[in-house]
Short mmCIF file of C-alpha atoms and ligand atoms in Angstrom, two decimals:
data_model
loop_
_atom_site.label_atom_id
_atom_site.label_comp_id
_atom_site.label_asym_id
_atom_site.label_seq_id
_atom_site.Cartn_x
_atom_site.Cartn_y
_atom_site.Cartn_z
CA MET T 5 117.42 179.01 115.03
CA GLU T 6 119.79 181.83 115.62
CA ARG T 7 122.27 182.46 118.19
CA THR T 8 123.62 185.62 119.89
CA LEU T 9 126.04 186.49 122.69
CA ALA T 10 124.49 188.15 125.79
CA ILE T 11 126.58 189.59 128.56
CA ILE T 12 125.26 190.40 132.15
CA LYS T 13 127.61 193.18 132.77
CA PRO T 14 129.56 193.82 136.08
CA ASP T 15 127.17 196.32 137.29
CA ALA T 16 124.19 193.94 137.21
CA VAL T 17 126.23 190.99 138.60
CA GLU T 18 127.28 193.22 141.54
CA LYS T 19 123.74 194.01 142.31
CA GLN T 20 122.74 190.51 142.14
CA PHE T 21 120.46 191.03 139.19
CA ALA T 22 121.89 187.81 137.41
CA GLY T 23 118.99 185.70 138.57
CA PRO T 24 116.12 187.87 137.58
CA ILE T 25 117.73 188.73 134.36
CA ILE T 26 118.30 184.90 133.43
CA GLN T 27 114.63 184.55 134.55
CA ARG T 28 113.48 187.15 131.99
CA ILE T 29 115.53 185.22 129.35
CA GLU T 30 114.03 181.83 129.90
CA ALA T 31 110.59 183.38 130.29
CA ALA T 32 111.15 185.15 126.79
CA GLY T 33 111.57 181.51 125.29
CA PHE T 34 115.49 181.63 124.68
CA ARG T 35 117.47 178.55 125.09
CA ILE T 36 120.77 179.26 127.04
CA ARG T 37 123.31 177.03 124.95
CA ALA T 38 126.35 177.99 126.98
CA MET T 39 126.85 180.21 130.02
CA ARG T 40 129.97 181.19 132.37
CA ARG T 41 131.09 183.69 134.68
CA VAL T 42 134.33 185.65 133.56
CA HIS T 43 136.34 188.33 135.07
CA LEU T 44 137.79 190.34 131.92
CA SER T 45 141.29 191.76 132.01
CA LYS T 46 141.31 195.09 130.56
CA ALA T 47 143.19 194.05 127.28
CA GLU T 48 140.26 191.26 126.88
CA ALA T 49 137.79 194.00 127.12
CA GLU T 50 139.60 195.96 124.70
CA GLY T 51 139.80 192.93 122.50
CA PHE T 52 135.83 192.60 122.83
CA TYR T 53 134.99 196.14 121.94
CA ALA T 54 137.60 196.70 119.50
CA VAL T 55 135.27 198.19 117.00
CA HIS T 56 134.63 200.92 119.32
CA ARG T 57 138.26 201.96 119.95
CA GLU T 58 137.83 205.35 118.14
CA ARG T 59 134.79 206.21 120.46
CA PRO T 60 135.34 208.82 123.24
CA PHE T 61 134.00 206.33 125.84
CA PHE T 62 136.34 203.51 124.86
CA ALA T 63 138.62 203.88 127.87
CA SER T 64 135.88 204.25 130.47
CA LEU T 65 133.66 201.45 128.86
CA THR T 66 136.61 198.69 129.10
CA ALA T 67 137.76 199.90 132.56
CA PHE T 68 133.87 199.20 133.42
CA MET T 69 133.76 195.74 131.74
CA SER T 70 136.87 194.75 133.56
CA SER T 71 136.08 196.07 136.84
CA GLY T 72 134.46 192.83 138.26
CA PRO T 73 132.74 189.48 137.13
CA ALA T 74 130.52 189.14 134.32
CA VAL T 75 128.26 186.43 133.08
CA VAL T 76 128.54 185.51 129.36
CA MET T 77 125.91 183.44 127.43
CA VAL T 78 124.98 182.11 124.20
CA LEU T 79 121.29 182.36 123.53
CA GLU T 80 119.43 180.68 121.01
CA ALA T 81 115.80 181.43 119.46
CA ASP T 82 114.13 182.24 116.17
CA GLY T 83 115.56 185.85 115.40
CA ALA T 84 117.66 185.68 118.68
CA ILE T 85 119.80 188.67 117.73
CA ARG T 86 116.72 191.21 117.31
CA LYS T 87 114.59 189.33 120.03
CA TRP T 88 117.31 189.82 122.80
CA ARG T 89 118.04 193.48 121.77
CA ASP T 90 114.24 193.98 122.03
CA LEU T 91 114.13 192.50 125.43
CA MET T 92 116.97 194.55 126.72
CA GLY T 93 115.81 197.98 125.35
CA ALA T 94 117.69 201.12 124.40
CA THR T 95 121.28 201.46 125.12
CA ASP T 96 120.39 204.65 127.49
CA PRO T 97 118.40 202.83 130.31
CA SER T 98 116.37 206.38 130.57
CA LYS T 99 115.29 206.04 126.95
CA ALA T 100 114.57 202.06 127.21
CA PRO T 101 110.74 201.21 127.38
CA ALA T 102 109.17 200.43 130.83
CA GLY T 103 109.58 196.74 131.56
CA SER T 104 112.78 196.25 129.62
CA ILE T 105 115.85 194.78 131.03
CA ARG T 106 118.00 198.10 130.71
CA ALA T 107 115.05 200.07 132.09
CA ASP T 108 114.61 197.85 135.15
CA PHE T 109 118.29 197.06 135.81
CA GLY T 110 120.54 199.63 134.22
CA SER T 111 122.09 202.53 135.86
CA ASN T 112 123.27 205.00 133.02
CA ILE T 113 124.05 204.84 129.37
CA GLU T 114 127.67 202.95 130.10
CA ARG T 115 126.36 200.71 133.11
CA ASN T 116 123.40 199.33 131.50
CA ALA T 117 123.23 195.86 132.77
CA THR T 118 123.42 193.88 129.52
CA HIS T 119 125.16 193.49 126.12
CA GLY T 120 123.68 191.75 123.13
CA SER T 121 125.38 191.25 119.56
CA ASP T 122 123.88 193.75 116.79
CA ALA T 123 124.20 191.53 113.79
CA PRO T 124 125.23 188.05 112.49
CA GLU T 125 128.77 188.92 112.00
CA THR T 126 129.24 190.39 115.28
CA ALA T 127 127.27 187.46 117.06
CA ALA T 128 129.85 184.92 115.41
CA PHE T 129 132.95 187.12 116.49
CA GLU T 130 131.35 187.51 120.11
CA THR T 131 130.27 183.95 120.74
CA GLY T 132 133.68 182.68 119.32
CA TYR T 133 135.38 185.19 121.84
CA PHE T 134 134.06 183.61 124.59
CA PHE T 135 133.11 180.11 123.69
CA ALA T 136 135.41 178.86 120.89
CA GLY T 137 135.97 175.21 121.21
CA VAL T 138 133.10 174.90 123.92
CA ASP T 139 130.27 172.52 123.11
CA LEU T 140 126.93 174.33 122.75
CA VAL T 141 124.28 171.93 124.49
P1 GDP U 220 124.75 198.73 122.44
O1 GDP U 220 124.68 198.04 121.06
O2 GDP U 220 123.42 199.13 122.84
O3 GDP U 220 125.34 197.90 123.62
O4 GDP U 220 125.42 200.20 122.41
P2 GDP U 220 126.71 200.52 121.61
O5 GDP U 220 127.28 199.47 120.77
O6 GDP U 220 126.56 201.80 121.04
O7 GDP U 220 127.84 200.78 122.73
C1 GDP U 220 128.38 199.66 123.26
C2 GDP U 220 128.32 200.11 124.86
O8 GDP U 220 128.97 201.34 125.12
C3 GDP U 220 127.07 200.20 125.47
O9 GDP U 220 126.25 199.20 125.90
C4 GDP U 220 127.50 201.11 126.60
O10 GDP U 220 127.71 200.32 127.70
C5 GDP U 220 128.59 201.90 126.29
N1 GDP U 220 128.25 203.12 125.86
C6 GDP U 220 127.38 203.41 124.62
N2 GDP U 220 127.32 204.80 124.26
C7 GDP U 220 127.92 205.44 125.43
C8 GDP U 220 128.32 206.83 125.86
O11 GDP U 220 127.76 207.73 125.26
N3 GDP U 220 129.05 207.03 126.84
C9 GDP U 220 129.58 205.78 127.86
N4 GDP U 220 130.18 206.28 128.85
N5 GDP U 220 129.46 204.57 127.32
C10 GDP U 220 128.66 204.20 126.33
#
């Protein structure tokens, strides 16, 4: 079993899409091993996205991610990292497949409803960022 970090981003939480997104996660066969609602500070968002600090959209992305509450989760499944990214669809919702979470709930390339770790190393860093010392039950 593999674990990945999922975030329901502030745009989707604001629009009350957390429920339908969690429903899709469970219907796809993931186990939610930990979950909490967070309102990141700008500094916490910058720490989470530190690998992107040289990207032109870093300031905008971290302002967005600290703009309101988000829901963070540890998801578990066989091949959870790939499986969750497939369920989300492409970064840009307009390029994501019909029926994917980002196509259905995202607004644009930045406000794209959800986040998912992209590799085992980032999954380990990202789950630790929010759930260090927390029991995964
Ligand atoms: P992901 O792995 O699909 O989330 O995509 P990336 O790791 O490339 O980017 C991280 C996050 O930054 C994305 O989920 C978007 O919220 C945001 N982002 C990515 N590309 C752009 C862009 O070109 N412009 C803006 N404003 N935000 C972007």
